[in-house]
Short mmCIF file of C-alpha atoms and ligand atoms in Angstrom, two decimals:
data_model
loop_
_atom_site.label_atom_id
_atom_site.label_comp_id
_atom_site.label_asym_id
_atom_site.label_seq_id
_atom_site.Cartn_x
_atom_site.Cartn_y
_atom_site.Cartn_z
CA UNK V 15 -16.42 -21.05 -38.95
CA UNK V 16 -12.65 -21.51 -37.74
CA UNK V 17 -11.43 -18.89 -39.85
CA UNK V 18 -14.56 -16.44 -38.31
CA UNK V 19 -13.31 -17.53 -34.71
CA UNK V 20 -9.94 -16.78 -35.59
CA UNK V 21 -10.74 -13.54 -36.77
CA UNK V 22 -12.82 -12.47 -33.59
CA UNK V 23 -9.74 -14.02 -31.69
CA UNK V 24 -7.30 -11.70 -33.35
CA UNK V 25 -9.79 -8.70 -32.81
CA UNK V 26 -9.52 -8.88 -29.48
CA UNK V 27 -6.14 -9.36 -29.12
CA UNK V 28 -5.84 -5.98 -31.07
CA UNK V 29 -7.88 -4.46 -28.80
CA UNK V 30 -5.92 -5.62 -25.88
CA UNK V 31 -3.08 -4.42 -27.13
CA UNK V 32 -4.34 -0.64 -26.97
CA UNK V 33 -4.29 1.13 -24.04
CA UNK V 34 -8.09 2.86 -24.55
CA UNK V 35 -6.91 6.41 -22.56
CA UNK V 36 -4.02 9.22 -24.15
CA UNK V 37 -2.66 8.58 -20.64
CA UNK V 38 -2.21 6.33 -17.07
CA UNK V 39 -2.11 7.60 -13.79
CA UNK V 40 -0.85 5.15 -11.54
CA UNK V 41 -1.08 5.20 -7.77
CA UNK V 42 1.08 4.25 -5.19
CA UNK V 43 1.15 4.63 -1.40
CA UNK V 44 4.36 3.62 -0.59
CA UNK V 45 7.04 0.99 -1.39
CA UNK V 46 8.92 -0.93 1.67
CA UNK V 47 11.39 -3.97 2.17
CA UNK V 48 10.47 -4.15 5.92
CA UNK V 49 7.20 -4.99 7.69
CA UNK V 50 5.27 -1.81 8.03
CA UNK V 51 2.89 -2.73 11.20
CA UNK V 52 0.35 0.73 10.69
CA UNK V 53 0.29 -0.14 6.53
CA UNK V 54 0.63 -3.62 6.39
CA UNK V 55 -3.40 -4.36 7.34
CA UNK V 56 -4.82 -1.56 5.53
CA UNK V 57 -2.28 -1.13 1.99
CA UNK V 58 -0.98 -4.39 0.01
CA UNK V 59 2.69 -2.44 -0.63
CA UNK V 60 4.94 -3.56 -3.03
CA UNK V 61 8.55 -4.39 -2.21
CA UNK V 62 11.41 -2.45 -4.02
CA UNK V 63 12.02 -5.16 -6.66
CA UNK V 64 8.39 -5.40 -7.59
CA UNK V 65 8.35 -1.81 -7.70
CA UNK V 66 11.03 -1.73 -10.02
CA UNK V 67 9.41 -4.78 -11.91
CA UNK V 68 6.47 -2.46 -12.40
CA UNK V 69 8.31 0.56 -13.48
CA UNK V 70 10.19 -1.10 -16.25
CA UNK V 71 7.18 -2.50 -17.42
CA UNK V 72 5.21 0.72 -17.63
CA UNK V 73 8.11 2.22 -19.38
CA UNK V 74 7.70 0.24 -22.11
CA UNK V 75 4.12 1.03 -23.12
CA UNK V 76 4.04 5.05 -21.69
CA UNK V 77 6.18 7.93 -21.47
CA UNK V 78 6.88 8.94 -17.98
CA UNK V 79 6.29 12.70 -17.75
CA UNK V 80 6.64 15.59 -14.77
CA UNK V 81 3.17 17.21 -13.58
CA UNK V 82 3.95 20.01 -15.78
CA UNK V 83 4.47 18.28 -19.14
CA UNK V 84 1.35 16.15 -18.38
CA UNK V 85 -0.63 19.55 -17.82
CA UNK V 86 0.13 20.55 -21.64
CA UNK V 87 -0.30 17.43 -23.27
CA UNK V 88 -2.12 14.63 -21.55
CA UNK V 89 -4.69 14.53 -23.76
CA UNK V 90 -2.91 14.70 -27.36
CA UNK V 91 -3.05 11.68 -29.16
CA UNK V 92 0.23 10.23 -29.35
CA UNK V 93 1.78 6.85 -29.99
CA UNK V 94 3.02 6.06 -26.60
CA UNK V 95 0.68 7.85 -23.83
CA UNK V 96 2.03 9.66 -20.88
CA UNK V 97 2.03 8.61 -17.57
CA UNK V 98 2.21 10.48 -14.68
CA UNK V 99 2.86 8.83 -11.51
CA UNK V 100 1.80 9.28 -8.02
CA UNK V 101 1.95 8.53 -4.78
CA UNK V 102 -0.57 9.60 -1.72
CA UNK V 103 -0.17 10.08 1.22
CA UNK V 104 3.33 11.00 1.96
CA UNK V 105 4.44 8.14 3.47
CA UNK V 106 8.60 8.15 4.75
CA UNK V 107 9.86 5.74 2.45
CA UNK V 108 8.87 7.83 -0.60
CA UNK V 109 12.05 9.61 0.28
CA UNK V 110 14.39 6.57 1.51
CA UNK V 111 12.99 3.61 -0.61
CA UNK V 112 11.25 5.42 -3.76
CA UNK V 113 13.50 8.68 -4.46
CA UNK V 114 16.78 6.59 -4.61
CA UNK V 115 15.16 4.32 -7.27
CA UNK V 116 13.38 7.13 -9.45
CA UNK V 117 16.80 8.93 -9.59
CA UNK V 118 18.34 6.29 -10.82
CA UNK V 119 15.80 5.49 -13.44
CA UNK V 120 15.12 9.08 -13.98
CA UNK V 121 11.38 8.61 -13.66
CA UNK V 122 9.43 11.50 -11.93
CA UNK V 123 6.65 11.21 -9.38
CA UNK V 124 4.31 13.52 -7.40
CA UNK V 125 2.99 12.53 -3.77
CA UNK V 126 0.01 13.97 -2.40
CA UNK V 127 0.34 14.66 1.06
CA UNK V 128 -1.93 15.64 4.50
CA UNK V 129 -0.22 18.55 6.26
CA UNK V 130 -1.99 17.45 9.82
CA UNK V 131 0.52 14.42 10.01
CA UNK V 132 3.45 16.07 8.93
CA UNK V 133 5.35 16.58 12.34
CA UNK V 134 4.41 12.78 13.03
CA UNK V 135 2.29 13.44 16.31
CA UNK V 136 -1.19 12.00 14.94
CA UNK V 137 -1.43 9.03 11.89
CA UNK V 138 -4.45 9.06 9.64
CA UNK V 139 -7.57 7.00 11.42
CA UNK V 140 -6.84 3.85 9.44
CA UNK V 141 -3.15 3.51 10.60
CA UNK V 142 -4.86 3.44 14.02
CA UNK V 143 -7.05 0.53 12.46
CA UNK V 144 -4.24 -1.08 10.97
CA UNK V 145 -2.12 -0.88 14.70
CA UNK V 146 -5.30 -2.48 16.24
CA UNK V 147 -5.49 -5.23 13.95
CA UNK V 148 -2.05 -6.14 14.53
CA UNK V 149 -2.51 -6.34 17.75
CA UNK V 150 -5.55 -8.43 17.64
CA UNK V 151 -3.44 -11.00 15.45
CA UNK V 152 -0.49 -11.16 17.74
CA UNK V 153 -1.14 -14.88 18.41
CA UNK V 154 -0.71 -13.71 23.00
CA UNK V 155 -3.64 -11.47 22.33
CA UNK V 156 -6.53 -11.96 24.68
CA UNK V 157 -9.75 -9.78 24.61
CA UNK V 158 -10.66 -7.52 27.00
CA UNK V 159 -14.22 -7.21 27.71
CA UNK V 160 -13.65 -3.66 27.37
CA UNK V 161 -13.20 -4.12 23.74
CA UNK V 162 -15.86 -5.97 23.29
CA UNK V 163 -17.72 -3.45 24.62
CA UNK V 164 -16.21 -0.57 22.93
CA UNK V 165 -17.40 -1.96 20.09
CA UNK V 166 -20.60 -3.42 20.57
CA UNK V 167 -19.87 -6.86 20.35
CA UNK V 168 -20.75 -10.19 22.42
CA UNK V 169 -18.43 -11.96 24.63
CA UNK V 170 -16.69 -14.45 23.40
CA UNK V 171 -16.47 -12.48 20.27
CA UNK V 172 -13.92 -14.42 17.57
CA UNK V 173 -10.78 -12.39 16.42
CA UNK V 174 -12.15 -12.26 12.73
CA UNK V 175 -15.67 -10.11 14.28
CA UNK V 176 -13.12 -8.01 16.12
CA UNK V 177 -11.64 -7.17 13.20
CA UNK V 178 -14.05 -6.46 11.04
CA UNK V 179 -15.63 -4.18 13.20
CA UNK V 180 -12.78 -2.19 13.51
CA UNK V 181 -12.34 -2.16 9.57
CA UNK V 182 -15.59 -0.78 9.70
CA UNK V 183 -15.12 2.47 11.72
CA UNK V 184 -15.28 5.62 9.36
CA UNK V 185 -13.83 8.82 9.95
CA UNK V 186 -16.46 10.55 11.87
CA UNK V 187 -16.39 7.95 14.18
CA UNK V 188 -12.50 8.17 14.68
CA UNK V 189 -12.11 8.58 18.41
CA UNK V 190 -13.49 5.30 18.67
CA UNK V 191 -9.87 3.78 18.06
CA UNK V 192 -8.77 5.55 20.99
CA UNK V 193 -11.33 3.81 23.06
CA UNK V 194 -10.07 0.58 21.29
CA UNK V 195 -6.39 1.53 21.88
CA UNK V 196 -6.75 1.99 25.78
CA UNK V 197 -8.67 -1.32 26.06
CA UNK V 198 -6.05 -2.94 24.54
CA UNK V 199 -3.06 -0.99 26.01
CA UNK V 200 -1.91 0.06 22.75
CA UNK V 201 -0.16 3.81 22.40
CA UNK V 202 -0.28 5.15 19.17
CA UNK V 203 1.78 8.02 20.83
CA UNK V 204 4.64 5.99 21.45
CA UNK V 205 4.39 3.94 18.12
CA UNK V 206 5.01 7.56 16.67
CA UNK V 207 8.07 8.13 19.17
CA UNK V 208 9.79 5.16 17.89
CA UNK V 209 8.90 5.10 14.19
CA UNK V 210 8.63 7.98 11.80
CA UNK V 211 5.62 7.19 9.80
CA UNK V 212 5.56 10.47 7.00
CA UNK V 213 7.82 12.82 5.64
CA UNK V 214 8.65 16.16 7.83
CA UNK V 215 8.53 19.67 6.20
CA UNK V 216 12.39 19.12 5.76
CA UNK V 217 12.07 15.98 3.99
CA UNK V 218 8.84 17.37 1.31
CA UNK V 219 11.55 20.43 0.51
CA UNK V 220 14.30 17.43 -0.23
CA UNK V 221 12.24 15.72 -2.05
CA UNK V 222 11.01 18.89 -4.54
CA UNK V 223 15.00 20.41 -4.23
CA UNK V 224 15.13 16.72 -6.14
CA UNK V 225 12.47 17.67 -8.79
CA UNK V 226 10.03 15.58 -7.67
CA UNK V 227 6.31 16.94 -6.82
CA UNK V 228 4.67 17.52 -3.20
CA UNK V 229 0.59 18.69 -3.57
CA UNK V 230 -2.51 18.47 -1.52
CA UNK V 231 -4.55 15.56 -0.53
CA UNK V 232 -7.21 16.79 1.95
CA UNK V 233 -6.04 18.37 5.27
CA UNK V 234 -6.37 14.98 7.41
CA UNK V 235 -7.34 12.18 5.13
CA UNK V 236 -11.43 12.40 5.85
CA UNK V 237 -13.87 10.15 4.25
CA UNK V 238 -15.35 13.03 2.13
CA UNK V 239 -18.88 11.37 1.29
CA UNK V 240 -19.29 11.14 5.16
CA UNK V 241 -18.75 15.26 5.00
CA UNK V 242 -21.37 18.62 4.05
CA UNK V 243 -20.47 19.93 0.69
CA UNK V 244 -18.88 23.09 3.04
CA UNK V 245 -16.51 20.75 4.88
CA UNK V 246 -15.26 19.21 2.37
CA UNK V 247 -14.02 22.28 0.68
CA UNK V 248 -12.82 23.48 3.97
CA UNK V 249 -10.83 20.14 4.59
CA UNK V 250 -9.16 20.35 1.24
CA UNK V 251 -8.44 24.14 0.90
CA UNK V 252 -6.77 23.98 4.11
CA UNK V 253 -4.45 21.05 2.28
CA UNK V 254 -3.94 23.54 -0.80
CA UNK V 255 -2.97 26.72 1.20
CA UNK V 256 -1.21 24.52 3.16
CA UNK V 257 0.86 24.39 -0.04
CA UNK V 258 0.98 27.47 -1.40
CA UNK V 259 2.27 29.00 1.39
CA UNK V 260 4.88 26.55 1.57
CA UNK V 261 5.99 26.87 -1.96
CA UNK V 262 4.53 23.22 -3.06
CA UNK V 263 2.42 22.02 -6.02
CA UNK V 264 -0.65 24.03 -6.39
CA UNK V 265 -1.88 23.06 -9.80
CA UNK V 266 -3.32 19.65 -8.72
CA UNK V 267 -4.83 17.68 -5.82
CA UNK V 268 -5.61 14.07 -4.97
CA UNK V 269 -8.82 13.08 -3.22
CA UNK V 270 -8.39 11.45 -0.28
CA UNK V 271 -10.05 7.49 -0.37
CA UNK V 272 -12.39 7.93 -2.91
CA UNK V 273 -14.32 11.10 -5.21
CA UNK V 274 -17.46 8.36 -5.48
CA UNK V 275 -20.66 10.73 -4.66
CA UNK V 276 -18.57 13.61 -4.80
CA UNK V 277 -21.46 16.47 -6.46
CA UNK V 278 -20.41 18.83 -9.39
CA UNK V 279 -20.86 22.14 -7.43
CA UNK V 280 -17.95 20.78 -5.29
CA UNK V 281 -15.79 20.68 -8.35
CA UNK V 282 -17.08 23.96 -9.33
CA UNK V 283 -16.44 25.57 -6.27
CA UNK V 284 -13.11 24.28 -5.55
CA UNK V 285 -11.70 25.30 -9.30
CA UNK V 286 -13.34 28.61 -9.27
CA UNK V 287 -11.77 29.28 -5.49
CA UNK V 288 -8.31 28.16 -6.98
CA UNK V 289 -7.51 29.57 -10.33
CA UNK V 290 -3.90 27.55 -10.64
CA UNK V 291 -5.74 24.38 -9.94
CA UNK V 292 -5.51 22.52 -13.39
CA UNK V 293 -6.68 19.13 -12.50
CA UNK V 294 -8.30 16.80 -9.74
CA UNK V 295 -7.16 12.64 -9.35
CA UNK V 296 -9.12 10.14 -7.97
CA UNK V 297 -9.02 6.22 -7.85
CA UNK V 298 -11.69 4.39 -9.77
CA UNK V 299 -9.44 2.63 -12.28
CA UNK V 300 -9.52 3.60 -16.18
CA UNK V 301 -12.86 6.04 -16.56
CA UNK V 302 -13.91 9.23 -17.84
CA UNK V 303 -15.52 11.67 -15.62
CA UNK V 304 -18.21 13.82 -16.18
CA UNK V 305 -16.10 16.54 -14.73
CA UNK V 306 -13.78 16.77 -17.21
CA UNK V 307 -10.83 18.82 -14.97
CA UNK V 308 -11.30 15.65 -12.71
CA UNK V 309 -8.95 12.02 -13.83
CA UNK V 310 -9.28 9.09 -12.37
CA UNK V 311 -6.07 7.36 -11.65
CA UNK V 312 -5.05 2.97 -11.33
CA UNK V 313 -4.30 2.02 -8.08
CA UNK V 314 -1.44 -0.38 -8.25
CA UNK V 315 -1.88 -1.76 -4.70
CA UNK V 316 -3.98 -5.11 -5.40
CA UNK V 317 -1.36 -7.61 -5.27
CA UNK V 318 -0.71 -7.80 -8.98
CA UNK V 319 1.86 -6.60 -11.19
CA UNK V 320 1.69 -3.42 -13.41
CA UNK V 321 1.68 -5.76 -16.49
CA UNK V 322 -1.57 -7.46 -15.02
CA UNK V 323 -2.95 -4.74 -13.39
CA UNK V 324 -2.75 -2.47 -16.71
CA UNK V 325 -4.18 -5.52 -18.58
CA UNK V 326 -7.12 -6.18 -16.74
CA UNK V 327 -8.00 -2.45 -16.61
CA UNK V 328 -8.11 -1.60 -20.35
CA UNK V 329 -9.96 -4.74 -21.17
CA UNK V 330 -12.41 -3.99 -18.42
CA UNK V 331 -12.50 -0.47 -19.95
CA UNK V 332 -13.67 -1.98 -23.29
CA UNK V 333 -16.38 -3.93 -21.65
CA UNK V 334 -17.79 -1.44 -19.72
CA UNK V 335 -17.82 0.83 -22.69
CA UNK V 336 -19.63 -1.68 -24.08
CA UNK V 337 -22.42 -1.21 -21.35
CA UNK V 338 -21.93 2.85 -21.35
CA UNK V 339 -20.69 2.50 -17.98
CA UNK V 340 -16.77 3.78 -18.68
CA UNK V 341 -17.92 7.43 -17.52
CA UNK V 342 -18.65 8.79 -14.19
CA UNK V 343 -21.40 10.93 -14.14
CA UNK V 344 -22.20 13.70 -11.41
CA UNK V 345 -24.88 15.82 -10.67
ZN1 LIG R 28 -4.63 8.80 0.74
#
């Protein structure tokens, strides 16, 4: 009976040990020593030590690879897998806090940008949320009745209802947080005068002079389930021109938020409009996809480390292939 227990034990433990995929594809959004007021609310960022913490971990179970090597040979069986790592949204400290630290380990990376924000005079919607919540927070804050208002609530409505309703607000409803701003005297123009929030034109062609990757990620960040089929091609072949003309990364793409509910003749259309598109990311952890062009990637933004976060996924994977539920299927 021991011995039977035992053995089970030791099963699983051998299971844990293997990763279940022939590669990882970790994602980052940025990496930051300071307190970033438009992430902080919205993105659980890692400080450079943990960063480096993580890194030095992965490198002992994969083999970091550039976009191109992982393009040949991501799915060969080998002894230790490949990893390719990204980051999304282009965030500045890729190229102050990240670069410096990849250099020095010699580790590439690839961030998937939105060409809207690049000359810094409009944030993705859920900065603005972030910025609001902040301000809600700020222990002097007292609530206008114009927010309430704004956003449908009572009066007398507690800080933690204010700021779940403005989590809630999706993309479509964006202008919305520029209702909320007014009402609460809050300026996101002048929060972008006095703090560069993404990398300019001049700092993507540093970062690729450096070897590292630049590549599309939607136009302006949209919450694609919330789009038609049409406009969310539109929104992300404006991203890849965007980088073709500019003599970036062409040959993959990130989703923006989430490819849940995203349909198969989306994929189809997208890879038969752009022939040098090899593969599409998105974020739902270790899976397979029924769209085999499209890989899902392991956000590393939960508050644990890599070691944890890698651990938990691959034994998760095993369960849910248990259940036949370790592949995303779309119709
Ligand atoms: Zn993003």
């Amino acid at each position: 009976m021991l011995k039977l227990f035992f053995k089970k034990a030791n099963a699983f433990s051998l299971i844990q040990k293997r990763f279940p995929l022939d590669y990882i594809i970790p994602v980052y959004h940025s990496v930051a020593d300071s307190y970033l007021p438009h992430l902080k609310h919205i993105i659980n960022y890692k400080s450079s030590l943990e960063f480096e913490k993580d890194l030095d971990y992965m490198s002992t179970r994969f083999n970091f690879v550039d976009v191109q090597t992982f393009i040949k040979n991501h799915d060969k069986k080998i002894n230790k897998p490949y990893a390719l790592l990204t980051f999304d949204d282009g965030y500045n400290e890729f190229r102050d806090v990240v670069v410096p630290i990849l250099l020095r380990k010699g580790i590439y990376a690839i961030n998937y940008i939105n060409p809207a924000f690049i000359k810094n005079d409009d944030m993705m919607f859920r900065l603005k949320v972030s910025l609001i919540i902040e301000r809600i927070l700020n222990k002097d804050f007292m609530t206008p009745d114009s927010l309430q208002k704004s956003l449908m609530l009572s009066n007398n409505a507690s800080k933690k209802d204010l700021i779940t309703k403005v989590k809630a607000i999706s993309y479509t409803s964006r202008h919305l947080l520029n209702q909320i701003s007014i009402d609460i005297n809050l300026s996101f123009d002048d929060y972008l005068k006095n703090n560069k929030i993404y990398l300019n034109i001049d700092d993507l062609q540093y970062i690729q002079d450096k070897g590292f990757g630049i590549s599309a990620h939607s136009w302006d960040h949209p919450y694609l389930p919330e789009l038609s089929i049409n406009d969310q091609i539109k929104n992300i072949q404006r991203s890849i021109d965007f980088m073709e003309e500019n003599g970036f990364s062409t040959e993959s793409m990130a989703f923006p938020f989430t490819d849940f509910g995203l349909k198969r003749s989306m994929f189809n259309t997208l890879f038969e409009d752009n022939r040098n598109l090899k593969f599409t990311l998105g974020t739902a952890g270790l899976k397979f996809d029924s769209v085999d062009k499209n890989l899902q990637r392991v956000p590393m933004e939960n508050g644990f480390s890599a070691a944890d976060e890698i651990n938990f996924e691959s034994n998760y994977f095993h369960l849910k292939k248990i259940f036949n539920k370790n592949k995303i299927t779309r119709r």
